[in-house]
Short mmCIF file of C-alpha atoms and ligand atoms in Angstrom, two decimals:
data_model
loop_
_atom_site.label_atom_id
_atom_site.label_comp_id
_atom_site.label_asym_id
_atom_site.label_seq_id
_atom_site.Cartn_x
_atom_site.Cartn_y
_atom_site.Cartn_z
CA MET A 57 -6.02 -13.97 20.41
CA THR A 58 -8.75 -14.48 17.27
CA LEU A 59 -7.57 -12.14 14.54
CA LEU A 60 -10.74 -12.65 12.21
CA PRO A 61 -13.63 -13.42 14.20
CA ALA A 62 -16.20 -12.91 11.79
CA LEU A 63 -14.43 -16.81 10.73
CA HIS A 64 -15.52 -17.91 14.11
CA GLY A 65 -18.95 -17.13 13.79
CA VAL A 66 -18.82 -14.25 16.57
CA HIS A 67 -20.64 -11.73 14.48
CA GLY A 68 -23.20 -14.98 14.00
CA ASP A 69 -24.59 -13.39 10.76
CA PRO A 70 -24.82 -16.42 8.09
CA SER A 71 -25.69 -13.78 5.30
CA GLY A 72 -21.50 -12.49 5.83
CA ALA A 73 -19.56 -13.22 2.83
CA VAL A 74 -16.73 -11.99 0.62
CA SER A 75 -16.89 -11.14 -3.06
CA VAL A 76 -13.54 -10.62 -5.29
CA ALA A 77 -14.13 -9.92 -8.93
CA GLY A 78 -17.66 -11.86 -9.13
CA GLU A 79 -16.53 -14.83 -7.09
CA THR A 80 -18.31 -14.96 -3.53
CA LEU A 81 -17.79 -17.26 -0.61
CA SER A 82 -19.59 -17.17 2.48
CA TRP A 83 -17.58 -16.51 5.79
CA SER A 84 -18.13 -20.49 6.41
CA GLU A 85 -17.12 -21.53 2.97
CA LEU A 86 -14.34 -19.29 3.31
CA ALA A 87 -13.17 -20.76 6.72
CA GLY A 88 -13.69 -24.35 5.28
CA LYS A 89 -11.51 -23.81 2.61
CA ALA A 90 -8.75 -21.47 4.46
CA ASP A 91 -8.45 -24.76 6.81
CA ALA A 92 -8.33 -27.09 4.28
CA VAL A 93 -5.13 -25.01 3.01
CA GLY A 94 -4.23 -24.30 6.82
CA ALA A 95 -3.81 -28.25 7.71
CA CYS A 96 -1.22 -28.61 4.77
CA VAL A 97 1.09 -25.82 5.71
CA GLY A 98 1.79 -26.28 9.31
CA GLY A 99 5.06 -26.78 9.08
CA ALA A 100 5.78 -24.11 6.65
CA ALA A 101 8.10 -21.33 7.73
CA ALA A 102 6.26 -18.77 5.43
CA ILE A 103 3.70 -18.92 2.69
CA ALA A 104 3.84 -16.89 -0.12
CA VAL A 105 0.59 -15.95 -1.95
CA CYS A 106 -0.01 -14.36 -5.54
CA GLY A 107 -1.44 -11.21 -4.64
CA ALA A 108 -4.16 -11.51 -7.95
CA ALA A 109 -7.41 -9.85 -7.12
CA SER A 110 -9.28 -13.37 -6.75
CA ILE A 111 -11.08 -15.37 -4.25
CA GLU A 112 -7.77 -17.92 -3.79
CA THR A 113 -5.68 -15.03 -2.57
CA VAL A 114 -8.11 -14.28 0.32
CA VAL A 115 -8.30 -17.97 1.19
CA ALA A 116 -4.81 -18.46 0.93
CA VAL A 117 -4.09 -15.32 3.63
CA VAL A 118 -7.02 -16.49 5.38
CA ALA A 119 -4.89 -19.83 5.71
CA GLY A 120 -1.87 -18.70 7.01
CA LEU A 121 -3.50 -16.29 9.70
CA ARG A 122 -5.59 -18.94 11.17
CA TRP A 123 -2.85 -21.18 11.07
CA GLY A 124 -0.28 -19.42 12.44
CA VAL A 125 2.13 -19.20 9.55
CA PRO A 126 3.46 -15.61 8.46
CA VAL A 127 2.14 -14.88 4.86
CA VAL A 128 4.08 -13.21 2.27
CA PRO A 129 2.28 -11.58 -0.20
CA VAL A 130 4.13 -10.95 -3.91
CA PRO A 131 2.83 -8.56 -6.28
CA ALA A 132 0.84 -9.87 -8.90
CA ASP A 133 2.77 -8.07 -11.61
CA ALA A 134 6.10 -8.70 -10.05
CA GLY A 135 9.29 -8.98 -12.43
CA PRO A 136 11.02 -12.35 -12.36
CA MET A 137 13.87 -10.42 -10.66
CA GLU A 138 11.95 -8.98 -7.64
CA ARG A 139 9.77 -11.85 -7.24
CA GLU A 140 12.85 -14.11 -6.38
CA HIS A 141 14.22 -11.29 -4.21
CA ILE A 142 10.76 -11.74 -2.45
CA LEU A 143 10.82 -15.06 -2.56
CA ARG A 144 14.46 -16.35 -1.12
CA ASP A 145 14.21 -13.16 1.36
CA SER A 146 11.53 -14.11 3.22
CA GLY A 147 12.06 -17.94 3.65
CA ALA A 148 9.05 -18.95 1.71
CA ASP A 149 9.08 -22.56 1.44
CA MET A 150 5.55 -22.94 -0.04
CA VAL A 151 3.07 -21.22 -2.18
CA ILE A 152 -0.75 -21.29 -2.08
CA GLY A 153 -1.51 -22.31 -5.50
CA ASP A 154 0.21 -22.85 -8.94
CA PRO A 155 1.45 -19.63 -10.17
CA ASP A 156 3.97 -19.39 -12.84
CA TRP A 157 7.11 -18.59 -10.81
CA PRO A 158 10.31 -21.11 -12.08
CA GLU A 159 12.97 -18.87 -10.36
CA VAL A 160 12.53 -20.65 -6.94
CA GLU A 161 11.58 -24.06 -5.83
CA LEU A 162 8.47 -23.73 -3.48
CA GLU A 163 6.38 -26.92 -2.44
CA ARG A 164 2.85 -26.14 -3.75
CA VAL A 165 -0.44 -26.43 -1.88
CA LEU A 166 -3.96 -25.83 -3.93
CA VAL A 167 -6.76 -24.08 -2.36
CA PRO A 168 -9.60 -26.80 -2.93
CA ALA A 169 -12.62 -26.43 -5.22
CA ARG A 170 -15.19 -27.31 -2.27
CA ALA A 171 -15.35 -26.03 1.25
CA GLY A 172 -15.62 -28.35 4.09
CA SER A 173 -16.30 -27.77 7.20
CA PRO A 174 -14.24 -25.46 9.00
CA THR A 175 -11.43 -26.62 11.99
CA GLY A 176 -10.78 -23.62 14.14
CA GLY A 177 -7.03 -23.14 13.06
CA SER A 178 -4.78 -23.28 15.77
CA ASP A 179 -3.49 -21.23 18.60
CA VAL A 180 -1.64 -18.23 18.03
CA GLY A 181 0.01 -15.50 20.15
CA ASP A 182 -0.57 -11.81 19.20
CA SER A 183 3.15 -11.14 18.68
CA ASP A 184 3.72 -13.66 16.01
CA PRO A 185 4.19 -12.31 12.34
CA ALA A 186 0.84 -12.16 10.54
CA LEU A 187 2.46 -10.84 7.28
CA ILE A 188 5.86 -10.18 5.49
CA MET A 189 5.05 -7.29 2.84
CA TYR A 190 7.67 -6.23 0.51
CA THR A 191 8.23 -2.12 0.55
CA SER A 192 10.64 0.06 -1.56
CA GLY A 193 13.33 1.84 -0.39
CA THR A 194 14.89 4.86 -1.87
CA THR A 195 17.72 2.56 -3.14
CA GLY A 196 18.26 -1.21 -3.49
CA LEU A 197 15.55 -3.96 -3.17
CA PRO A 198 12.45 -4.34 -1.90
CA LYS A 199 12.40 -5.07 2.45
CA GLY A 200 10.39 -7.17 3.96
CA ALA A 201 8.20 -5.42 6.91
CA VAL A 202 7.62 -8.28 9.25
CA ILE A 203 3.72 -7.14 10.60
CA PRO A 204 3.09 -8.74 13.57
CA ARG A 205 -0.33 -9.55 14.65
CA ARG A 206 -0.87 -7.40 17.27
CA ALA A 207 -0.44 -4.38 14.87
CA VAL A 208 -2.82 -5.99 12.47
CA ALA A 209 -5.67 -5.86 15.02
CA ALA A 210 -4.88 -2.65 16.72
CA GLY A 211 -4.98 -0.79 13.68
CA LEU A 212 -8.09 -2.48 12.64
CA ASP A 213 -9.62 -1.75 15.77
CA GLY A 214 -8.61 2.17 15.86
CA LEU A 215 -9.82 2.36 12.14
CA ALA A 216 -13.09 0.76 13.13
CA ASP A 217 -13.36 3.41 15.77
CA ALA A 218 -12.23 6.50 13.77
CA TRP A 219 -14.48 5.64 10.56
CA GLY A 220 -17.51 3.86 12.81
CA TRP A 221 -17.02 0.92 11.26
CA THR A 222 -19.34 -2.01 12.07
CA PRO A 223 -21.32 -5.13 10.46
CA ASP A 224 -23.87 -3.34 9.09
CA ASP A 225 -21.07 -2.01 6.57
CA THR A 226 -20.34 -3.31 3.01
CA LEU A 227 -16.97 -2.36 2.21
CA VAL A 228 -16.42 -2.12 -1.49
CA HIS A 229 -12.89 -1.36 -2.67
CA GLY A 230 -10.94 -2.84 -6.28
CA LEU A 231 -7.24 -2.28 -5.18
CA PRO A 232 -4.54 -4.70 -5.20
CA LEU A 233 -4.27 -7.29 -2.67
CA PHE A 234 -0.71 -7.33 -2.03
CA HIS A 235 -0.32 -4.08 0.13
CA VAL A 236 -1.48 -2.61 3.41
CA HIS A 237 -4.24 -0.85 1.89
CA GLY A 238 -5.87 -3.57 -0.39
CA LEU A 239 -4.96 -6.32 1.77
CA ILE A 240 -5.01 -5.61 5.43
CA LEU A 241 -7.36 -2.84 5.72
CA GLY A 242 -9.32 -4.01 2.67
CA VAL A 243 -9.96 -7.63 3.40
CA LEU A 244 -8.45 -8.19 6.77
CA GLY A 245 -10.10 -5.01 8.28
CA ALA A 246 -14.00 -6.51 6.50
CA LEU A 247 -12.95 -9.79 8.38
CA ARG A 248 -12.06 -8.34 11.84
CA VAL A 249 -15.11 -5.89 11.76
CA GLY A 250 -17.50 -8.47 10.21
CA SER A 251 -18.51 -6.55 7.27
CA LYS A 252 -19.40 -8.05 4.09
CA LEU A 253 -16.52 -7.40 1.64
CA VAL A 254 -17.14 -6.55 -2.49
CA HIS A 255 -13.97 -6.56 -4.04
CA THR A 256 -14.85 -5.38 -7.67
CA GLY A 257 -11.92 -6.41 -9.38
CA ARG A 258 -10.40 -3.11 -11.19
CA PRO A 259 -11.37 -0.39 -9.63
CA THR A 260 -13.49 1.31 -12.22
CA PRO A 261 -15.76 4.44 -11.97
CA ASP A 262 -19.01 1.98 -13.23
CA ARG A 263 -17.69 -0.85 -11.07
CA TYR A 264 -17.73 1.51 -7.86
CA ALA A 265 -20.69 2.53 -8.96
CA ALA A 266 -22.62 -0.51 -9.55
CA ALA A 267 -21.62 -2.35 -6.19
CA GLY A 268 -23.84 -0.28 -3.94
CA GLY A 269 -21.79 -0.20 -1.01
CA THR A 270 -21.76 1.69 2.55
CA LEU A 271 -17.91 2.30 2.59
CA TYR A 272 -15.89 2.83 -0.23
CA PHE A 273 -11.86 2.60 -0.49
CA GLY A 274 -9.67 4.40 -3.06
CA VAL A 275 -6.29 5.95 -3.48
CA PRO A 276 -6.26 9.20 -5.00
CA THR A 277 -6.11 8.24 -9.01
CA VAL A 278 -9.25 5.90 -8.18
CA TRP A 279 -11.16 9.47 -6.71
CA SER A 280 -9.86 11.35 -9.68
CA ARG A 281 -10.86 9.12 -12.37
CA LEU A 282 -14.41 8.39 -10.37
CA VAL A 283 -15.34 12.14 -10.23
CA ALA A 284 -14.20 12.45 -13.94
CA ALA A 285 -17.41 10.73 -14.30
CA PRO A 286 -20.01 12.39 -12.32
CA GLU A 287 -22.78 10.51 -13.26
CA GLN A 288 -20.74 7.13 -11.79
CA ALA A 289 -19.77 9.45 -8.85
CA ARG A 290 -23.26 10.60 -8.14
CA ALA A 291 -24.10 6.90 -7.39
CA LEU A 292 -22.34 6.90 -4.24
CA SER A 293 -24.20 9.73 -2.64
CA SER A 294 -25.82 6.51 -0.13
CA ALA A 295 -22.59 5.40 0.72
CA ARG A 296 -21.93 6.11 4.49
CA LEU A 297 -18.29 6.82 4.02
CA LEU A 298 -15.68 7.22 1.49
CA VAL A 299 -11.88 6.91 2.31
CA SER A 300 -9.14 7.77 0.41
CA GLY A 301 -5.40 6.86 1.42
CA SER A 302 -2.00 6.06 0.33
CA ALA A 303 -0.93 9.54 -1.39
CA ALA A 304 -2.17 12.73 -1.31
CA LEU A 305 -5.87 13.61 -2.21
CA PRO A 306 -5.38 17.31 -4.09
CA VAL A 307 -7.61 19.49 -2.99
CA PRO A 308 -9.64 20.06 -6.24
CA VAL A 309 -10.96 16.00 -5.65
CA PHE A 310 -11.59 16.42 -2.56
CA ASP A 311 -13.90 19.08 -3.15
CA ARG A 312 -15.26 17.34 -6.68
CA ILE A 313 -16.23 14.52 -4.23
CA ARG A 314 -18.19 16.62 -1.97
CA GLU A 315 -19.74 18.36 -4.90
CA LEU A 316 -20.87 14.87 -6.66
CA THR A 317 -21.31 13.20 -3.61
CA GLY A 318 -22.89 15.37 -1.03
CA GLN A 319 -20.13 13.91 1.50
CA ALA A 320 -16.36 15.26 1.86
CA PRO A 321 -14.17 12.12 1.87
CA VAL A 322 -12.55 10.84 4.84
CA GLU A 323 -8.47 10.91 4.52
CA ARG A 324 -6.52 8.57 6.55
CA TYR A 325 -2.55 8.51 6.43
CA GLY A 326 0.25 5.49 6.92
CA MET A 327 3.05 3.34 5.66
CA THR A 328 3.58 -0.30 5.29
CA GLU A 329 5.97 -0.10 8.36
CA THR A 330 3.59 1.66 10.34
CA LEU A 331 0.16 0.96 9.00
CA ILE A 332 -2.66 3.75 9.12
CA THR A 333 -1.80 5.71 11.73
CA LEU A 334 -3.86 8.69 10.79
CA SER A 335 -7.23 9.90 10.07
CA THR A 336 -9.78 12.11 10.03
CA ARG A 337 -13.45 10.79 12.01
CA HIS A 338 -16.78 9.35 11.00
CA ASP A 339 -18.12 12.33 13.29
CA GLY A 340 -15.17 14.91 13.05
CA GLU A 341 -13.91 17.57 10.65
CA ARG A 342 -12.63 16.81 7.27
CA ARG A 343 -10.64 19.40 5.93
CA PRO A 344 -9.12 19.28 2.75
CA GLY A 345 -5.42 18.35 2.60
CA HIS A 346 -5.20 17.26 5.99
CA VAL A 347 -5.19 13.72 7.25
CA GLY A 348 -6.59 14.26 10.39
CA VAL A 349 -5.37 13.03 14.00
CA PRO A 350 -3.64 9.39 15.45
CA ILE A 351 -5.71 6.60 15.56
CA ALA A 352 -6.30 5.25 19.03
CA GLY A 353 -2.79 3.65 20.31
CA VAL A 354 -0.89 5.59 18.59
CA GLU A 355 1.14 9.05 18.98
CA THR A 356 3.21 11.49 16.81
CA ARG A 357 5.64 13.92 16.87
CA LEU A 358 7.67 16.34 14.69
CA ARG A 359 11.49 16.72 14.71
CA SER A 360 14.02 18.74 12.76
CA ASP A 361 16.98 17.70 10.89
CA ALA A 362 18.89 18.80 14.16
CA GLY A 363 16.81 16.44 16.01
CA ASP A 364 14.97 19.17 17.61
CA LEU A 365 11.16 18.22 18.69
CA LEU A 366 9.25 21.20 16.91
CA ARG A 367 5.70 23.21 17.52
CA HIS A 368 2.69 22.11 16.85
CA ASP A 369 1.25 25.28 15.24
CA GLY A 370 -0.22 23.93 12.22
CA GLU A 371 3.09 26.19 10.26
CA THR A 372 6.20 24.63 11.29
CA ILE A 373 7.27 21.81 8.76
CA GLY A 374 9.18 18.58 10.27
CA GLY A 375 10.01 15.47 9.79
CA LEU A 376 7.13 13.02 11.01
CA GLU A 377 8.00 10.32 14.33
CA VAL A 378 5.35 7.83 15.06
CA ARG A 379 5.08 5.20 17.45
CA GLY A 380 2.60 3.09 19.51
CA ALA A 381 0.33 -0.09 18.81
CA THR A 382 0.41 -0.72 15.30
CA MET A 383 4.03 -0.64 14.09
CA PHE A 384 6.00 -3.41 12.30
CA ASP A 385 8.61 -5.60 14.17
CA GLY A 386 11.06 -4.85 11.61
CA TYR A 387 12.60 -5.24 8.20
CA LEU A 388 13.39 -8.88 7.78
CA ASN A 389 17.02 -9.93 7.87
CA LEU A 390 18.32 -6.04 7.96
CA PRO A 391 19.17 -5.30 11.37
CA ASP A 392 20.69 -2.10 10.30
CA LYS A 393 18.32 -0.83 8.26
CA THR A 394 15.78 -1.88 11.06
CA ALA A 395 17.83 0.43 13.53
CA GLU A 396 18.35 3.28 10.98
CA SER A 397 14.27 3.58 10.99
CA MET A 398 14.01 4.06 14.54
CA THR A 399 15.12 6.71 17.07
CA ASP A 400 17.19 6.13 20.25
CA ASP A 401 13.61 6.48 22.53
CA GLY A 402 11.83 3.80 19.98
CA TRP A 403 10.06 6.30 17.29
CA PHE A 404 9.83 5.21 13.70
CA VAL A 405 11.25 7.95 11.41
CA THR A 406 8.38 8.02 8.55
CA GLY A 407 10.38 10.08 5.97
CA ASP A 408 7.60 12.36 5.59
CA ALA A 409 7.28 16.08 5.77
CA VAL A 410 4.52 17.20 7.80
CA THR A 411 2.80 19.96 10.06
CA ILE A 412 0.74 19.38 12.75
CA GLY A 413 -2.25 22.17 13.83
CA PRO A 414 -2.51 23.03 17.75
CA ASP A 415 -5.84 20.94 17.23
CA GLY A 416 -3.72 17.60 16.40
CA PHE A 417 -4.31 18.05 12.83
CA HIS A 418 -1.92 16.83 10.77
CA ARG A 419 -1.39 17.92 7.25
CA ILE A 420 1.41 15.94 4.59
CA VAL A 421 3.45 18.54 2.83
CA GLY A 422 5.82 16.04 0.92
CA ARG A 423 8.58 13.06 1.40
CA ALA A 424 11.91 13.98 2.44
CA SER A 425 13.62 11.64 -0.10
CA ILE A 426 13.31 12.81 -3.86
CA ASP A 427 13.92 8.88 -4.60
CA ILE A 428 10.70 7.71 -3.19
CA ILE A 429 7.91 8.48 -5.82
CA LYS A 430 3.84 7.69 -5.23
CA SER A 431 2.42 6.69 -8.67
CA GLY A 432 -0.57 5.46 -8.28
CA GLY A 433 -0.67 4.77 -4.99
CA TYR A 434 2.17 2.68 -5.37
CA LYS A 435 5.45 3.31 -4.23
CA VAL A 436 8.47 2.98 -5.68
CA GLY A 437 11.96 3.36 -5.13
CA ALA A 438 13.99 5.60 -7.89
CA GLY A 439 17.16 3.24 -7.18
CA GLU A 440 15.42 0.06 -7.48
CA VAL A 441 14.17 1.38 -11.22
CA GLU A 442 17.69 2.95 -12.03
CA THR A 443 19.73 -0.37 -11.16
CA ALA A 444 17.14 -2.17 -13.61
CA LEU A 445 17.83 0.61 -16.32
CA LEU A 446 21.90 0.50 -15.97
CA SER A 447 21.73 -3.62 -16.47
CA HIS A 448 20.43 -2.92 -19.83
CA PRO A 449 23.74 -2.85 -21.81
CA SER A 450 22.78 0.65 -23.91
CA VAL A 451 22.70 2.53 -20.35
CA GLU A 452 25.67 4.03 -19.44
CA GLU A 453 24.19 6.74 -16.53
CA VAL A 454 20.73 7.30 -15.39
CA ALA A 455 18.52 9.53 -12.81
CA VAL A 456 14.81 8.58 -12.00
CA ILE A 457 12.65 10.93 -11.03
CA GLY A 458 8.85 11.43 -10.13
CA VAL A 459 7.02 14.35 -11.60
CA PRO A 460 3.65 15.73 -11.39
CA ASP A 461 0.83 14.04 -13.03
CA ASP A 462 -2.57 14.53 -12.84
CA ASP A 463 -4.10 11.49 -12.56
CA LEU A 464 -0.89 9.03 -10.80
CA GLY A 465 -0.02 11.85 -8.75
CA GLU A 466 3.40 11.24 -9.49
CA ARG A 467 4.45 9.44 -12.50
CA ILE A 468 7.90 7.62 -13.17
CA VAL A 469 10.49 9.77 -15.86
CA ALA A 470 13.36 8.09 -16.39
CA PHE A 471 16.63 10.51 -17.86
CA VAL A 472 18.97 7.97 -19.76
CA VAL A 473 22.61 8.62 -21.05
CA GLY A 474 23.61 6.11 -23.38
CA ASP A 475 23.74 4.67 -26.52
CA ARG A 476 21.02 5.00 -29.13
CA VAL A 477 18.03 3.04 -27.59
CA ALA A 478 14.61 2.48 -28.28
CA PRO A 479 12.75 3.92 -25.19
CA GLN A 480 9.80 1.25 -25.35
CA GLU A 481 13.21 -1.34 -25.02
CA LEU A 482 14.41 0.32 -21.67
CA ILE A 483 10.67 0.12 -20.51
CA ASP A 484 10.29 -3.75 -21.28
CA HIS A 485 13.67 -3.90 -19.96
CA VAL A 486 12.64 -2.85 -16.50
CA ALA A 487 8.94 -5.07 -16.76
CA ALA A 488 11.30 -8.02 -17.56
CA LEU A 489 12.86 -7.43 -13.75
CA LEU A 490 10.56 -5.51 -11.67
CA SER A 491 6.51 -5.37 -10.90
CA VAL A 492 5.60 -3.73 -14.31
CA HIS A 493 3.73 -0.58 -12.45
CA LYS A 494 7.43 0.28 -11.66
CA ARG A 495 8.12 0.87 -15.05
CA PRO A 496 8.57 4.70 -16.65
CA ARG A 497 6.25 6.42 -18.06
CA GLU A 498 8.98 8.18 -19.93
CA ILE A 499 12.05 7.96 -20.88
CA ARG A 500 14.63 11.09 -22.04
CA LEU A 501 17.60 10.30 -23.62
CA VAL A 502 20.00 13.03 -22.73
CA GLU A 503 23.81 14.03 -23.13
CA SER A 504 24.66 13.93 -19.68
CA LEU A 505 23.09 14.53 -16.15
CA PRO A 506 23.21 17.40 -13.87
CA ARG A 507 25.81 16.88 -11.26
CA ASN A 508 27.12 19.32 -8.51
CA ALA A 509 30.88 20.01 -8.02
CA MET A 510 30.50 16.55 -5.95
CA GLY A 511 29.42 14.39 -8.94
CA LYS A 512 26.06 13.85 -7.19
CA VAL A 513 23.32 14.57 -9.76
CA GLN A 514 20.99 16.95 -9.18
CA LYS A 515 17.52 15.69 -9.21
CA GLN A 516 15.63 18.49 -8.24
CA GLN A 517 17.17 20.47 -11.16
CA LEU A 518 15.69 17.52 -13.49
CA ARG A 519 12.13 17.71 -11.57
CA GLY A 520 12.45 21.81 -11.99
CA THR A 521 12.73 21.19 -16.33
CA ASP A 522 8.78 19.71 -15.74
CA ARG A 523 7.11 22.26 -13.38
C1 MCA B 799 1.12 1.40 -16.83
N1 MCA B 799 0.87 0.77 -18.33
C2 MCA B 799 2.18 1.02 -18.92
C3 MCA B 799 3.02 1.73 -18.09
N2 MCA B 799 2.77 2.21 -16.96
N3 MCA B 799 2.29 1.07 -20.11
C4 MCA B 799 3.35 1.35 -20.71
N4 MCA B 799 4.17 1.93 -20.01
C5 MCA B 799 4.11 2.13 -18.91
N5 MCA B 799 5.43 2.81 -17.95
C6 MCA B 799 -0.15 0.67 -18.67
C7 MCA B 799 -1.15 -0.35 -17.38
O1 MCA B 799 -0.44 -1.63 -17.74
C8 MCA B 799 -2.29 -0.43 -18.15
O2 MCA B 799 -2.47 -1.17 -19.45
C9 MCA B 799 -2.23 0.91 -18.71
O3 MCA B 799 -1.27 1.54 -18.69
C10 MCA B 799 -3.17 2.00 -17.63
O4 MCA B 799 -2.47 1.75 -15.93
P1 MCA B 799 -2.46 2.92 -15.11
O5 MCA B 799 -2.72 4.33 -15.82
O6 MCA B 799 -1.13 2.50 -14.42
O7 MCA B 799 -3.79 2.35 -14.61
P2 MCA B 799 -4.51 1.47 -13.96
O8 MCA B 799 -3.63 0.03 -14.99
O9 MCA B 799 -5.88 1.46 -14.28
O10 MCA B 799 -3.94 1.78 -12.23
C11 MCA B 799 -4.49 2.80 -11.67
C12 MCA B 799 -4.88 2.18 -10.26
C13 MCA B 799 -2.93 1.32 -9.74
C14 MCA B 799 -5.65 1.19 -10.50
C15 MCA B 799 -4.91 3.53 -9.40
O11 MCA B 799 -2.41 2.34 -9.70
C16 MCA B 799 -3.73 1.00 -8.44
O12 MCA B 799 -4.06 0.07 -7.97
N6 MCA B 799 -2.57 1.73 -7.38
C17 MCA B 799 -3.19 1.14 -6.16
C18 MCA B 799 -1.76 1.01 -4.89
C19 MCA B 799 -1.84 0.38 -3.87
O13 MCA B 799 -2.76 -0.40 -3.38
N7 MCA B 799 -1.10 1.25 -3.04
C20 MCA B 799 -1.00 0.94 -1.40
C21 MCA B 799 0.01 0.75 -1.14
P3 MCA B 799 -3.81 -2.33 -19.06
O14 MCA B 799 -4.74 -1.52 -19.40
O15 MCA B 799 -3.15 -2.70 -20.86
O16 MCA B 799 -3.28 -2.85 -18.04
S1 MCA B 799 0.42 0.46 0.76
C22 MCA B 799 0.23 2.18 1.44
O17 MCA B 799 0.88 3.41 0.64
C23 MCA B 799 -0.16 2.67 2.62
C24 MCA B 799 0.16 1.71 3.81
C25 MCA B 799 -0.99 3.33 2.65
O18 MCA B 799 -1.21 4.48 3.14
O19 MCA B 799 -2.37 2.85 2.40
P1 AMP B 800 3.85 2.66 1.39
O1 AMP B 800 5.22 2.75 1.91
O2 AMP B 800 3.27 2.10 0.13
O3 AMP B 800 3.39 2.09 2.87
O4 AMP B 800 3.87 3.95 1.33
C1 AMP B 800 3.52 5.26 2.89
C2 AMP B 800 3.47 6.36 2.07
O5 AMP B 800 2.75 7.03 1.45
C3 AMP B 800 4.23 7.57 3.36
O6 AMP B 800 5.37 7.50 3.75
C4 AMP B 800 3.79 8.75 2.56
O7 AMP B 800 4.60 9.11 1.87
C5 AMP B 800 2.24 7.99 1.33
N1 AMP B 800 1.17 8.08 1.85
C6 AMP B 800 0.20 7.63 2.63
N2 AMP B 800 -1.18 7.87 2.25
C7 AMP B 800 -1.03 9.35 2.11
C8 AMP B 800 -1.87 10.53 2.53
N3 AMP B 800 -3.24 9.95 2.97
N4 AMP B 800 -1.29 11.76 2.13
C9 AMP B 800 -0.01 11.53 1.68
N5 AMP B 800 0.66 10.91 1.32
C10 AMP B 800 0.39 9.34 2.16
#
């Protein structure tokens, strides 16, 4: 299967190009550089790629995909502990580029400064893994979701259909290149559809306004910052489609986008494990607070905690389960966790609380677990941050929660019982271990944590103090 047809000349547009933070490569140059890298990674079990927003990241990922070597994107801001876990757990034995990663010994392959001619890559099966992407759970270290090539292809084709995405589009976004949103949709999507791509670097309103795209991606924080800059937001009036995802888009932001640009945003929903499964359509209704209908090849159902199937009446809230062509192959090295995430009859349990209307429209109501935080579109496991904080000698007890935040959706707050310690020291301690976006924004030193009779911390009560 040709995963990225644009790089095989299928779209026949010699002007096709990818631009990241001001550096541009034509498709042919990108393919040429990727093949030079690919020729050196043939024997690797997996290649690690630093997910910094750079053209080298795109070359490295494309090299792995064209040469059939699984790609492990490493968060650009990962702290040493998190990075070491990802590198060891994934089994990556080479890294593309020369990042400052002293934790694990890896063979290094540099991206050549000049592009040669593309050589075409190697034959790779549809079921082979394309990427291993790390995602946080409620507890423990991030898990590696193994994403096969067929899921990437099906997911991107489903979105191209839902969004009317064609080679005539120019995609613009400034999202991180180590998650599904920015990397699979935002880079591989453009290369599969054959549309040009402009990655803006940091996704500021000024840069979005100046980019002149037809199709824009953003997490809700990006959109709410954009509408706070009305002049820049109005510059997107000429775009064909504005797409929001990764977290809930507040209805006032949805309305403001429509007022300023003359068009309602398309909202879509997904997970690292399932890729994007639901979306409103370019040619369908866009309803605030709703994420639309399953994309082609995906089915959904709602179940109660007791396991009963629930009605699609737009009111009954249940746990969303999904199945279909876009599913991952499981968590690397974690068969038990993989089994836990699936029902006996093969549906993936998302952990999101949802309603489905008689018209098939889905509304995400919340997460089943208080221990999954979404901040700025990043998923953060409370347990992971708690473990990091507990490794500080002054911390005796800790509870981490997400509290509602107008800008970030949720912001990470840690309630800490311990010896007198400066909050900033604890924030820096987390950043030295985990990705910097997992740092608590706020540390609250408390005498004790609220617990129930069983001794379990009552996080709802902690959240209640913020409402
Ligand atoms: C942040 N800062 C802090 C702290 N946190 N400083 C001290 N203590 C802290 N705890 C600093 C930052 O380093 C930065 O500093 C400044 O504060 C502003 O940070 P922030 O408010 O976070 O803004 P930002 O850096 O501009 O980032 C906002 C963002 C970012 C661009 C929206 O959150 C982002 O890129 N989010 C996208 C996440 C994403 O792609 N998720 C998709 C997952 P300085 O200015 O010095 O740098 S995939 C997924 O969810 C599924 C599949 C799906 O549906 O898509
Ligand atoms: P991740 O593991 O980072 O891929 O995050 C997946 C989670 O993001 C989902 O389980 C949802 O909780 C959340 N999410 C993604 N898209 C949306 C959306 N459009 N609205 C609400 N939540 C979303």
